[in-house]
mmCIF file of C-alpha atoms in Angstrom:
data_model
loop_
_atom_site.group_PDB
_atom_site.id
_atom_site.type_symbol
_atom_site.label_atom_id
_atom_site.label_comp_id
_atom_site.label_asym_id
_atom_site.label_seq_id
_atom_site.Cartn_x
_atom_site.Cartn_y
_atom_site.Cartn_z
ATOM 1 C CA UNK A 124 92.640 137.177 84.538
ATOM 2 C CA UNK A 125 94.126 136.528 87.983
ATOM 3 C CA UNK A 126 94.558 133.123 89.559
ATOM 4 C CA UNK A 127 93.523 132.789 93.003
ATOM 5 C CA UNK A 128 94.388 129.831 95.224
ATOM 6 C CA UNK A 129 92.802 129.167 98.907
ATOM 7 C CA UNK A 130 93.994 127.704 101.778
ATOM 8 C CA UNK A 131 94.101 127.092 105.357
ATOM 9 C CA UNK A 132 90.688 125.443 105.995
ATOM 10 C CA UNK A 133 90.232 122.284 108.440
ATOM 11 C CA UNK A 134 88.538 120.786 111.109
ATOM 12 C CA UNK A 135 87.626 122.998 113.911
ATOM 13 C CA UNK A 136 85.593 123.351 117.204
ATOM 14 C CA UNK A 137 83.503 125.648 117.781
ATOM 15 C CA UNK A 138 85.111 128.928 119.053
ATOM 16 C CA UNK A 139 88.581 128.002 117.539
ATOM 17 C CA UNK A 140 90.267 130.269 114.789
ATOM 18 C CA UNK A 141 91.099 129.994 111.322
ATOM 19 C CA UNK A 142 92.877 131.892 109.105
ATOM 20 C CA UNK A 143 92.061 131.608 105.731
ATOM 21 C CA UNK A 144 94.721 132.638 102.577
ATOM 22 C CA UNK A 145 94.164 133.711 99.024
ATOM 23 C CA UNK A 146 97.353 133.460 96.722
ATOM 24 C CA UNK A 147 97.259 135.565 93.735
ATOM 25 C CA UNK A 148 99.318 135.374 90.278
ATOM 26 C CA UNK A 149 98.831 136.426 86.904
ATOM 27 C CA UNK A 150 98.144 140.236 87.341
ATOM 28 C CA UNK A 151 99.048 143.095 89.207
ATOM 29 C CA UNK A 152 97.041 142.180 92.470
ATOM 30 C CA UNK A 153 96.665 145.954 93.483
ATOM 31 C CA UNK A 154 94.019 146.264 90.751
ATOM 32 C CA UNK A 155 92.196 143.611 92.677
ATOM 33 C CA UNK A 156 89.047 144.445 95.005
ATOM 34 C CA UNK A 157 88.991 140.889 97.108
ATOM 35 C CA UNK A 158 86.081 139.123 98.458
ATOM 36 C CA UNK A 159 85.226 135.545 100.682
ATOM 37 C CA UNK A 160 82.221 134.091 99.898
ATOM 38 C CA UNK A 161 80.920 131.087 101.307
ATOM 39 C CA UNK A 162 78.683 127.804 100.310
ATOM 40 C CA UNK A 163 77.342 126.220 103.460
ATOM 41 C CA UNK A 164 76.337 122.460 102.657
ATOM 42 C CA UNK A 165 73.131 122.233 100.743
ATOM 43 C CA UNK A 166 72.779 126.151 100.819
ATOM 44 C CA UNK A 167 73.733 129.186 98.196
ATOM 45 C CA UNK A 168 76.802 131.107 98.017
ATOM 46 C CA UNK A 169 76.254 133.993 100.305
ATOM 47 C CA UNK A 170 79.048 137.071 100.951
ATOM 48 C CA UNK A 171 81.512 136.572 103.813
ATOM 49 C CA UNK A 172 83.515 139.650 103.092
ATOM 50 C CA UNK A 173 85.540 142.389 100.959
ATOM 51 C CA UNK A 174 88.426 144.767 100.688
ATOM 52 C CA UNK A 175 89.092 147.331 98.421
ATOM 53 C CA UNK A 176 92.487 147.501 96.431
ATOM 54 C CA UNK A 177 94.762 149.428 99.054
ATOM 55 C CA UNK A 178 93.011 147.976 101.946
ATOM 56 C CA UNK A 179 91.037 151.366 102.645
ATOM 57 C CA UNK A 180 87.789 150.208 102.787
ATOM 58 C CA UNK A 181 85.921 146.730 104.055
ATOM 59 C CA UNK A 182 82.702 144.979 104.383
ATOM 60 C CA UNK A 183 81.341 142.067 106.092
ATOM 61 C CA UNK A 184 78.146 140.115 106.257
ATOM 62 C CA UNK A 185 76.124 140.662 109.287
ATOM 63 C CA UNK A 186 76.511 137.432 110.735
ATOM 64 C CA UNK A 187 80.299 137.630 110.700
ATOM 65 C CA UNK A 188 80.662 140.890 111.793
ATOM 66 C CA UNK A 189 83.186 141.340 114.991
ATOM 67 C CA UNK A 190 84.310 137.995 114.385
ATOM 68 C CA UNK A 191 85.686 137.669 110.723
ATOM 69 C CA UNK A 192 88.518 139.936 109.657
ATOM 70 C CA UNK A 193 89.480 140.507 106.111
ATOM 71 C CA UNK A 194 93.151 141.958 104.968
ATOM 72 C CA UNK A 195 95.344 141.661 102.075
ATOM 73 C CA UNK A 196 99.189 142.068 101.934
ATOM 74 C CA UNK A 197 100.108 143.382 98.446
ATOM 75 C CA UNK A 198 103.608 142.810 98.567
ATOM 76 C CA UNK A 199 102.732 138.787 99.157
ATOM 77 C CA UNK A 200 99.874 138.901 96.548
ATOM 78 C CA UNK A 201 97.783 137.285 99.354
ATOM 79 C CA UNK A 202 94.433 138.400 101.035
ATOM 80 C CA UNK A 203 93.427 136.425 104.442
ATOM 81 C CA UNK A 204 90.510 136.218 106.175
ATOM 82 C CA UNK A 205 91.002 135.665 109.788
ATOM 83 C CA UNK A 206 88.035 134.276 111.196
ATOM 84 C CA UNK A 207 87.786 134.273 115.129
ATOM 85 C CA UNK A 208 84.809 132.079 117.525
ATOM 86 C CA UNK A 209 84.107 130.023 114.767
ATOM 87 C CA UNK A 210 80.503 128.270 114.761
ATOM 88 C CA UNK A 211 78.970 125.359 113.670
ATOM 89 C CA UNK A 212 76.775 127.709 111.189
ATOM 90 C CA UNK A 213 80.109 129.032 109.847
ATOM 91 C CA UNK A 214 81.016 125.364 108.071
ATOM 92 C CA UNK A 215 81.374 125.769 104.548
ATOM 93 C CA UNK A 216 83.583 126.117 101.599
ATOM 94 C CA UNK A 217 85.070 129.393 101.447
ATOM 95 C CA UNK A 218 86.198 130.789 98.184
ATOM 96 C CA UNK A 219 88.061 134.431 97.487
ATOM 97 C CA UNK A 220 87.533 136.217 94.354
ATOM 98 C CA UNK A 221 88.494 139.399 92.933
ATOM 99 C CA UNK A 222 87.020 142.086 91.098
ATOM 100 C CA UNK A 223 88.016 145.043 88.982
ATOM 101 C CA UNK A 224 85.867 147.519 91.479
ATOM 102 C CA UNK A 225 84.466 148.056 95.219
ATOM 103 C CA UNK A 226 82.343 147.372 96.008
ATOM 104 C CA UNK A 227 81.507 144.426 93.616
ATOM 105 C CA UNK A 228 78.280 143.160 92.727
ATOM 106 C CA UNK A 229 79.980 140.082 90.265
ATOM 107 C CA UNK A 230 83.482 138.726 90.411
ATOM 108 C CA UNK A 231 85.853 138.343 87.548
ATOM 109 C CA UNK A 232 87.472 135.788 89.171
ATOM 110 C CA UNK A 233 87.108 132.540 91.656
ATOM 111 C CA UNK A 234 89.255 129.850 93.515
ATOM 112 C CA UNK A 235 88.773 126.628 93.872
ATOM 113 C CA UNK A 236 87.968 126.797 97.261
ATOM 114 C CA UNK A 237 88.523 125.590 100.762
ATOM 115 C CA UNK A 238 86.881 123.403 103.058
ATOM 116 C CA UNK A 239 86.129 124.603 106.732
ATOM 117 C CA UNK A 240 83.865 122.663 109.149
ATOM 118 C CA UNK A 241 82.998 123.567 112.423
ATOM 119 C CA UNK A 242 82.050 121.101 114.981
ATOM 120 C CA UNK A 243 79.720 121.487 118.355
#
């Protein structure tokens, strides 16, 4: 099992930037597909985004598309989600996960999640 660790929510306006981090530990994080999902407030987790072990192939949700970027740095053990004109819609804790294939329909593992809110 690998241990994943977010970071780099806050308090935003609307059309400011985040960038969102993932720290990994407890297994080769190479073997990892990586996903952000997010749980807006009083809503269902719903995808955000995912990249495939060597970075070769993403996805994104259609409402993030053009705005959110997903990568992953091997060497670091850290995926990021960099997530450009931010919107009031977009407030929600974001979690990363990982999964043994890509695409993934279920993750083998979660964080604890971060907090981002978006203000008008």
């Amino acid at each position: 099992q690998v241990q994943l660790v977010e970071s780099g929510g806050g308090l935003v306006q609307a059309g400011d930037s985040l960038r969102l981090s993932c720290a990994a530990s407890g297994r080769a994080f190479s073997s990892y597909a990586m996903g952000w999902f997010r749980r807006p407030p009083g809503k269902e987790r719903e995808f955000v985004a995912a990249i495939s072990f060597m970075s070769l192939n993403t996805r994104y949700a259609d409402s993030v598309k053009g705005r959110f970027t997903i990568s992953r740095d091997n060497a670091k053990n850290t995926a990021y989600l960099q997530m450009n004109a931010l919107k009031p819609e977009d407030t929600a804790v974001y979690y990363c996960a990982a999964s043994e294939i890509f695409p993934a329909r279920v993750y083998d593992s979660w964080g604890q999640g971060t907090q981002v809110t978006v203000s008008s």
